[in-house]
Structures are given as structure tokens and as C-alpha cells.
């Protein structure tokens, strides 16, 4: 057997060994990440049991007002929509989306944990089709997507303004009933869990 053949065989063996080692390390890394995620969810569930939701919700007679989609004033009485409200039926999809999105943000309707299309329909006296078209054609997204983004934006603000606040509380205050859903939506949008995001943002501010 010539020296060239021997060298070729050795090189092939080295390459194959390196590939096997690389694939093995990837499998180990995936297993570790899966275990970390499992433990994270487990800790979240334990945290939810220890710290019950504390987001501000209307009580007694005012609770139904919130469920019905009406604004509740500081005095505790439902606030009827102003008579100066523009005629929404004449608006284009773009203008209607702008109006609805601003109202949902300004009134912090996204913080209502059970906010859905029916509540928005009743609150603004609009049909499901009209609302769907306004968000899809005027805003390029669905109503649930918009609400989810509002909640995550609010959660980011809370995490930076009140760094001592537990993530369970952050999720609750932002309109999430389940912390696991909050974690899932947050990571889907930002590509990292809330703790990593907050740490990263604080590092940016320090540099």
C-alpha cells in the first residue's frame, strides 16, 4: 500500500471522527436546552402557585362593565362613549385601524385578560367583518396579533421601569392569564426569554 493511500485513509478517518463528534455534541446541546426549557416551565408553574395574579380588575358591579367592553372611570361608574365619537362606518380601513388601535392603547384595553373580538365589536358598535378588515387591510395584522404586541410592549416597559417585579406579575399586569403563554409569546417575538431580554437591555443602558 502506497504512502498516498495511507494518508488518504487517515484523513478520511479523521474527518469521519470529527463529524461523529460534532453530531454527538449537537445532540447533547439539544438535550441540555430541552431540559432547561422543561425546568423553566416547571419553575414558572411553581411561581404561579406561590404568587397569585394581582393585576387590577374591576370588582363587584364594575366587573361586568369591563367584561362588556365599557370604560370604567376612576369613580367606578361605566363611562359611556362620547357623543363626539366620529362616524366609524364612513372610515376607510386604514383610518379605522388607526382609530381603533389608538383607542385600544390609550384605554389600555389590551390589559383586559379576556379581551376578544366580541368585546371590541360591542365597545365600538362595529361588526366582526368591519373590525377584521380594518386590522387585516388597514394594519396588516389580525386583532389578536395587535393585542399580543400591545401586551408585549407593555411588558417590556414594566420590566425596565420596575426591574424588581417578578415575571409572573409582569405577565399578569400586561393582560396574560397564564405565565407560560406570556413566556411563549415573548420568546416568539424577541427570540429570547424575558430574563435574558431585561439583562440585555440593562447592559445596553450601561454602555
PDB file of C-alpha atoms in Angstrom:
ATOM      1  CA  UNK A   1       0.000   0.000   0.000  1.00  0.00           C
ATOM      2  CA  UNK A   2       1.443   3.349  -1.031  1.00  0.00           C
ATOM      3  CA  UNK A   3       2.004   6.255   1.340  1.00  0.00           C
ATOM      4  CA  UNK A   4      -0.573   8.372  -0.514  1.00  0.00           C
ATOM      5  CA  UNK A   5      -3.309   5.789   0.088  1.00  0.00           C
ATOM      6  CA  UNK A   6      -2.423   5.524   3.763  1.00  0.00           C
ATOM      7  CA  UNK A   7      -2.550   9.305   4.140  1.00  0.00           C
ATOM      8  CA  UNK A   8      -5.913   9.424   2.360  1.00  0.00           C
ATOM      9  CA  UNK A   9      -7.338   6.744   4.656  1.00  0.00           C
ATOM     10  CA  UNK A  10      -6.061   8.587   7.743  1.00  0.00           C
ATOM     11  CA  UNK A  11      -7.580  11.871   6.550  1.00  0.00           C
ATOM     12  CA  UNK A  12     -10.939  10.204   5.869  1.00  0.00           C
ATOM     13  CA  UNK A  13     -10.911   8.577   9.306  1.00  0.00           C
ATOM     14  CA  UNK A  14     -10.143  11.943  10.939  1.00  0.00           C
ATOM     15  CA  UNK A  15     -12.947  13.681   9.034  1.00  0.00           C
ATOM     16  CA  UNK A  16     -15.474  10.945   9.857  1.00  0.00           C
ATOM     17  CA  UNK A  17     -14.463  11.040  13.532  1.00  0.00           C
ATOM     18  CA  UNK A  18     -14.816  14.820  13.618  1.00  0.00           C
ATOM     19  CA  UNK A  19     -18.287  14.633  12.069  1.00  0.00           C
ATOM     20  CA  UNK A  20     -19.375  11.990  14.574  1.00  0.00           C
ATOM     21  CA  UNK A  21     -18.081  14.078  17.484  1.00  0.00           C
ATOM     22  CA  UNK A  22     -19.802  17.200  16.122  1.00  0.00           C
ATOM     23  CA  UNK A  23     -23.145  15.448  15.729  1.00  0.00           C
ATOM     24  CA  UNK A  24     -22.825  13.963  19.198  1.00  0.00           C
ATOM     25  CA  UNK A  25     -22.166  17.400  20.719  1.00  0.00           C
ATOM     26  CA  UNK A  26     -25.183  18.843  18.887  1.00  0.00           C
ATOM     27  CA  UNK A  27     -27.425  16.126  20.294  1.00  0.00           C
ATOM     28  CA  UNK A  28     -26.081  16.768  23.779  1.00  0.00           C
ATOM     29  CA  UNK A  29     -26.651  20.509  23.408  1.00  0.00           C
ATOM     30  CA  UNK A  30     -30.228  19.958  22.261  1.00  0.00           C
ATOM     31  CA  UNK A  31     -30.864  17.633  25.196  1.00  0.00           C
ATOM     32  CA  UNK A  32     -29.488  20.238  27.623  1.00  0.00           C
ATOM     33  CA  UNK A  33     -31.641  23.011  26.105  1.00  0.00           C
ATOM     34  CA  UNK A  34     -34.737  20.798  26.287  1.00  0.00           C
ATOM     35  CA  UNK A  35     -34.038  20.126  29.947  1.00  0.00           C
ATOM     36  CA  UNK A  36     -33.506  23.845  30.642  1.00  0.00           C
ATOM     37  CA  UNK A  37     -36.823  24.682  28.970  1.00  0.00           C
ATOM     38  CA  UNK A  38     -38.568  21.952  30.942  1.00  0.00           C
ATOM     39  CA  UNK A  39     -37.161  23.259  34.226  1.00  0.00           C
ATOM     40  CA  UNK A  40     -38.082  26.812  33.243  1.00  0.00           C
ATOM     41  CA  UNK A  41     -41.702  25.827  32.674  1.00  0.00           C
ATOM     42  CA  UNK A  42     -41.690  23.886  35.950  1.00  0.00           C
ATOM     43  CA  UNK A  43     -40.385  26.926  37.858  1.00  0.00           C
ATOM     44  CA  UNK A  44     -42.989  29.085  36.173  1.00  0.00           C
ATOM     45  CA  UNK A  45     -45.782  26.765  37.277  1.00  0.00           C
ATOM     46  CA  UNK A  46     -44.435  26.798  40.843  1.00  0.00           C
ATOM     47  CA  UNK A  47     -44.187  30.589  40.765  1.00  0.00           C
ATOM     48  CA  UNK A  48     -47.793  30.850  39.608  1.00  0.00           C
ATOM     49  CA  UNK A  49     -48.926  28.717  42.549  1.00  0.00           C
ATOM     50  CA  UNK A  50     -46.985  30.822  45.048  1.00  0.00           C
ATOM     51  CA  UNK A  51     -47.811  34.245  43.580  1.00  0.00           C
ATOM     52  CA  UNK A  52     -51.484  34.574  42.579  1.00  0.00           C
ATOM     53  CA  UNK A  53     -52.484  37.045  39.872  1.00  0.00           C
ATOM     54  CA  UNK A  54     -52.608  40.621  41.115  1.00  0.00           C
ATOM     55  CA  UNK A  55     -53.496  42.622  38.032  1.00  0.00           C
ATOM     56  CA  UNK A  56     -56.070  45.319  38.691  1.00  0.00           C
ATOM     57  CA  UNK A  57     -59.533  44.250  37.603  1.00  0.00           C
ATOM     58  CA  UNK A  58     -62.878  45.878  38.347  1.00  0.00           C
ATOM     59  CA  UNK A  59     -64.752  44.316  41.223  1.00  0.00           C
ATOM     60  CA  UNK A  60     -68.418  43.718  42.029  1.00  0.00           C
ATOM     61  CA  UNK A  61     -70.668  45.889  39.879  1.00  0.00           C
ATOM     62  CA  UNK A  62     -67.797  47.278  37.815  1.00  0.00           C
ATOM     63  CA  UNK A  63     -66.520  43.848  36.788  1.00  0.00           C
ATOM     64  CA  UNK A  64     -69.363  43.328  34.321  1.00  0.00           C
ATOM     65  CA  UNK A  65     -68.707  46.762  32.831  1.00  0.00           C
ATOM     66  CA  UNK A  66     -65.177  45.662  31.999  1.00  0.00           C
ATOM     67  CA  UNK A  67     -66.394  42.378  30.539  1.00  0.00           C
ATOM     68  CA  UNK A  68     -68.917  44.262  28.424  1.00  0.00           C
ATOM     69  CA  UNK A  69     -66.173  46.415  26.973  1.00  0.00           C
ATOM     70  CA  UNK A  70     -67.155  49.688  28.607  1.00  0.00           C
ATOM     71  CA  UNK A  71     -64.611  52.103  30.048  1.00  0.00           C
ATOM     72  CA  UNK A  72     -64.727  52.400  33.834  1.00  0.00           C
ATOM     73  CA  UNK A  73     -63.843  55.777  35.298  1.00  0.00           C
ATOM     74  CA  UNK A  74     -61.850  56.336  38.485  1.00  0.00           C
ATOM     75  CA  UNK A  75     -65.131  56.932  40.292  1.00  0.00           C
ATOM     76  CA  UNK A  76     -66.201  53.404  39.443  1.00  0.00           C
ATOM     77  CA  UNK A  77     -69.022  54.144  37.025  1.00  0.00           C
ATOM     78  CA  UNK A  78     -69.097  52.975  33.419  1.00  0.00           C
ATOM     79  CA  UNK A  79     -68.230  55.781  31.078  1.00  0.00           C
ATOM     80  CA  UNK A  80     -70.447  55.936  28.008  1.00  0.00           C
ATOM     81  CA  UNK A  81     -68.652  56.679  24.757  1.00  0.00           C
ATOM     82  CA  UNK A  82     -68.555  60.353  23.924  1.00  0.00           C
ATOM     83  CA  UNK A  83     -71.241  61.771  21.665  1.00  0.00           C
ATOM     84  CA  UNK A  84     -68.376  63.344  19.716  1.00  0.00           C
ATOM     85  CA  UNK A  85     -67.143  59.934  18.578  1.00  0.00           C
ATOM     86  CA  UNK A  86     -66.656  60.107  14.794  1.00  0.00           C
ATOM     87  CA  UNK A  87     -68.797  58.084  12.423  1.00  0.00           C
ATOM     88  CA  UNK A  88     -66.752  54.902  12.182  1.00  0.00           C
ATOM     89  CA  UNK A  89     -68.913  53.476   9.410  1.00  0.00           C
ATOM     90  CA  UNK A  90     -67.615  56.070   6.935  1.00  0.00           C
ATOM     91  CA  UNK A  91     -63.926  55.493   7.670  1.00  0.00           C
ATOM     92  CA  UNK A  92     -61.575  53.651   5.346  1.00  0.00           C
ATOM     93  CA  UNK A  93     -59.917  50.504   6.672  1.00  0.00           C
ATOM     94  CA  UNK A  94     -56.688  52.433   7.256  1.00  0.00           C
ATOM     95  CA  UNK A  95     -58.373  55.238   9.213  1.00  0.00           C
ATOM     96  CA  UNK A  96     -60.484  52.807  11.194  1.00  0.00           C
ATOM     97  CA  UNK A  97     -57.423  50.758  12.136  1.00  0.00           C
ATOM     98  CA  UNK A  98     -55.663  53.939  13.250  1.00  0.00           C
ATOM     99  CA  UNK A  99     -58.644  54.936  15.373  1.00  0.00           C
ATOM    100  CA  UNK A 100     -59.183  51.503  16.927  1.00  0.00           C
ATOM    101  CA  UNK A 101     -55.511  50.831  17.615  1.00  0.00           C
ATOM    102  CA  UNK A 102     -55.108  54.207  19.310  1.00  0.00           C
ATOM    103  CA  UNK A 103     -58.213  53.670  21.435  1.00  0.00           C
ATOM    104  CA  UNK A 104     -57.125  50.179  22.498  1.00  0.00           C
ATOM    105  CA  UNK A 105     -53.717  51.526  23.510  1.00  0.00           C
ATOM    106  CA  UNK A 106     -54.931  54.721  25.178  1.00  0.00           C
ATOM    107  CA  UNK A 107     -57.681  52.968  27.132  1.00  0.00           C
ATOM    108  CA  UNK A 108     -55.324  50.015  27.824  1.00  0.00           C
ATOM    109  CA  UNK A 109     -57.990  47.587  26.687  1.00  0.00           C
ATOM    110  CA  UNK A 110     -55.222  45.103  25.872  1.00  0.00           C
ATOM    111  CA  UNK A 111     -54.738  44.632  29.613  1.00  0.00           C
ATOM    112  CA  UNK A 112     -58.177  43.025  29.861  1.00  0.00           C
ATOM    113  CA  UNK A 113     -57.235  39.309  30.088  1.00  0.00           C
ATOM    114  CA  UNK A 114     -60.380  38.168  28.259  1.00  0.00           C
ATOM    115  CA  UNK A 115     -60.346  40.829  25.533  1.00  0.00           C
ATOM    116  CA  UNK A 116     -61.680  39.379  22.284  1.00  0.00           C
ATOM    117  CA  UNK A 117     -63.338  40.448  19.050  1.00  0.00           C
ATOM    118  CA  UNK A 118     -66.842  40.362  20.553  1.00  0.00           C
ATOM    119  CA  UNK A 119     -65.815  42.839  23.244  1.00  0.00           C
ATOM    120  CA  UNK A 120     -64.281  45.147  20.652  1.00  0.00           C
ATOM    121  CA  UNK A 121     -67.417  44.820  18.496  1.00  0.00           C
ATOM    122  CA  UNK A 122     -69.663  45.879  21.376  1.00  0.00           C
ATOM    123  CA  UNK A 123     -67.310  48.566  22.642  1.00  0.00           C
ATOM    124  CA  UNK A 124     -67.147  50.320  19.267  1.00  0.00           C
ATOM    125  CA  UNK A 125     -70.524  49.182  17.850  1.00  0.00           C
ATOM    126  CA  UNK A 126     -68.907  47.567  14.817  1.00  0.00           C
ATOM    127  CA  UNK A 127     -69.399  44.250  13.043  1.00  0.00           C
ATOM    128  CA  UNK A 128     -66.878  41.425  13.089  1.00  0.00           C
ATOM    129  CA  UNK A 129     -66.248  41.842   9.365  1.00  0.00           C
ATOM    130  CA  UNK A 130     -65.616  45.582   9.719  1.00  0.00           C
ATOM    131  CA  UNK A 131     -63.122  45.053  12.531  1.00  0.00           C
ATOM    132  CA  UNK A 132     -61.428  42.163  10.735  1.00  0.00           C
ATOM    133  CA  UNK A 133     -60.982  44.205   7.559  1.00  0.00           C
ATOM    134  CA  UNK A 134     -59.715  47.216   9.467  1.00  0.00           C
ATOM    135  CA  UNK A 135     -56.923  45.239  11.099  1.00  0.00           C
ATOM    136  CA  UNK A 136     -56.124  42.969   8.157  1.00  0.00           C
ATOM    137  CA  UNK A 137     -56.260  45.573   5.378  1.00  0.00           C
ATOM    138  CA  UNK A 138     -55.576  48.723   7.336  1.00  0.00           C
ATOM    139  CA  UNK A 139     -52.963  47.380   9.745  1.00  0.00           C
ATOM    140  CA  UNK A 140     -51.631  44.252   8.050  1.00  0.00           C
ATOM    141  CA  UNK A 141     -52.349  42.071  11.072  1.00  0.00           C
ATOM    142  CA  UNK A 142     -55.183  40.418  12.948  1.00  0.00           C
ATOM    143  CA  UNK A 143     -56.784  41.797  16.102  1.00  0.00           C
ATOM    144  CA  UNK A 144     -55.217  39.054  18.291  1.00  0.00           C
ATOM    145  CA  UNK A 145     -51.782  39.867  16.840  1.00  0.00           C
ATOM    146  CA  UNK A 146     -52.221  43.540  17.605  1.00  0.00           C
ATOM    147  CA  UNK A 147     -53.379  42.856  21.163  1.00  0.00           C
ATOM    148  CA  UNK A 148     -50.475  40.455  21.701  1.00  0.00           C
ATOM    149  CA  UNK A 149     -47.972  43.083  20.512  1.00  0.00           C
ATOM    150  CA  UNK A 150     -49.520  45.700  22.798  1.00  0.00           C
ATOM    151  CA  UNK A 151     -49.219  43.350  25.764  1.00  0.00           C
ATOM    152  CA  UNK A 152     -45.597  42.515  24.990  1.00  0.00           C
ATOM    153  CA  UNK A 153     -44.699  46.193  24.517  1.00  0.00           C
ATOM    154  CA  UNK A 154     -46.288  46.963  27.871  1.00  0.00           C
ATOM    155  CA  UNK A 155     -44.455  44.019  29.474  1.00  0.00           C
ATOM    156  CA  UNK A 156     -41.115  45.313  28.174  1.00  0.00           C
ATOM    157  CA  UNK A 157     -41.819  48.715  29.670  1.00  0.00           C
ATOM    158  CA  UNK A 158     -42.714  47.178  33.025  1.00  0.00           C
ATOM    159  CA  UNK A 159     -39.569  45.042  33.112  1.00  0.00           C
ATOM    160  CA  UNK A 160     -37.342  48.066  32.553  1.00  0.00           C
ATOM    161  CA  UNK A 161     -39.225  50.516  34.759  1.00  0.00           C
ATOM    162  CA  UNK A 162     -39.711  48.033  37.614  1.00  0.00           C
ATOM    163  CA  UNK A 163     -36.804  45.550  37.416  1.00  0.00           C
ATOM    164  CA  UNK A 164     -37.733  44.002  40.778  1.00  0.00           C
ATOM    165  CA  UNK A 165     -41.164  42.923  39.538  1.00  0.00           C
ATOM    166  CA  UNK A 166     -41.460  39.095  39.122  1.00  0.00           C
ATOM    167  CA  UNK A 167     -42.147  37.911  35.594  1.00  0.00           C
ATOM    168  CA  UNK A 168     -45.413  36.337  36.736  1.00  0.00           C
ATOM    169  CA  UNK A 169     -46.562  39.782  37.817  1.00  0.00           C
ATOM    170  CA  UNK A 170     -45.300  41.346  34.589  1.00  0.00           C
ATOM    171  CA  UNK A 171     -47.376  38.922  32.558  1.00  0.00           C
ATOM    172  CA  UNK A 172     -50.472  39.441  34.709  1.00  0.00           C
ATOM    173  CA  UNK A 173     -50.210  43.213  34.582  1.00  0.00           C
ATOM    174  CA  UNK A 174     -49.856  43.049  30.802  1.00  0.00           C
ATOM    175  CA  UNK A 175     -53.059  41.073  30.307  1.00  0.00           C
ATOM    176  CA  UNK A 176     -51.886  37.457  30.364  1.00  0.00           C
ATOM    177  CA  UNK A 177     -53.834  34.908  32.377  1.00  0.00           C
ATOM    178  CA  UNK A 178     -51.056  32.307  32.093  1.00  0.00           C
ATOM    179  CA  UNK A 179     -47.369  32.991  32.605  1.00  0.00           C
ATOM    180  CA  UNK A 180     -46.494  30.122  30.267  1.00  0.00           C
ATOM    181  CA  UNK A 181     -48.365  31.885  27.452  1.00  0.00           C
ATOM    182  CA  UNK A 182     -46.534  35.107  28.266  1.00  0.00           C
ATOM    183  CA  UNK A 183     -43.170  33.304  28.095  1.00  0.00           C
ATOM    184  CA  UNK A 184     -44.106  31.634  24.801  1.00  0.00           C
ATOM    185  CA  UNK A 185     -45.286  34.844  23.116  1.00  0.00           C
ATOM    186  CA  UNK A 186     -42.305  36.815  24.402  1.00  0.00           C
ATOM    187  CA  UNK A 187     -39.744  34.344  23.110  1.00  0.00           C
ATOM    188  CA  UNK A 188     -41.559  34.024  19.780  1.00  0.00           C
ATOM    189  CA  UNK A 189     -41.314  37.770  19.213  1.00  0.00           C
ATOM    190  CA  UNK A 190     -37.924  38.636  20.699  1.00  0.00           C
ATOM    191  CA  UNK A 191     -36.090  35.332  20.284  1.00  0.00           C
ATOM    192  CA  UNK A 192     -35.167  35.152  23.976  1.00  0.00           C
ATOM    193  CA  UNK A 193     -36.883  34.698  27.364  1.00  0.00           C
ATOM    194  CA  UNK A 194     -37.859  37.770  29.422  1.00  0.00           C
ATOM    195  CA  UNK A 195     -34.947  37.444  31.849  1.00  0.00           C
ATOM    196  CA  UNK A 196     -32.369  37.484  29.053  1.00  0.00           C
ATOM    197  CA  UNK A 197     -34.105  40.399  27.353  1.00  0.00           C
ATOM    198  CA  UNK A 198     -34.125  42.510  30.520  1.00  0.00           C
ATOM    199  CA  UNK A 199     -30.478  41.763  31.245  1.00  0.00           C
ATOM    200  CA  UNK A 200     -29.532  42.625  27.671  1.00  0.00           C
ATOM    201  CA  UNK A 201     -31.433  45.921  27.754  1.00  0.00           C
ATOM    202  CA  UNK A 202     -29.817  46.934  31.051  1.00  0.00           C
ATOM    203  CA  UNK A 203     -26.375  46.199  29.616  1.00  0.00           C
ATOM    204  CA  UNK A 204     -27.182  48.471  26.671  1.00  0.00           C
ATOM    205  CA  UNK A 205     -28.121  51.303  29.010  1.00  0.00           C
ATOM    206  CA  UNK A 206     -24.863  50.942  30.930  1.00  0.00           C
ATOM    207  CA  UNK A 207     -22.672  51.164  27.820  1.00  0.00           C
TER     208      UNK A 207
END
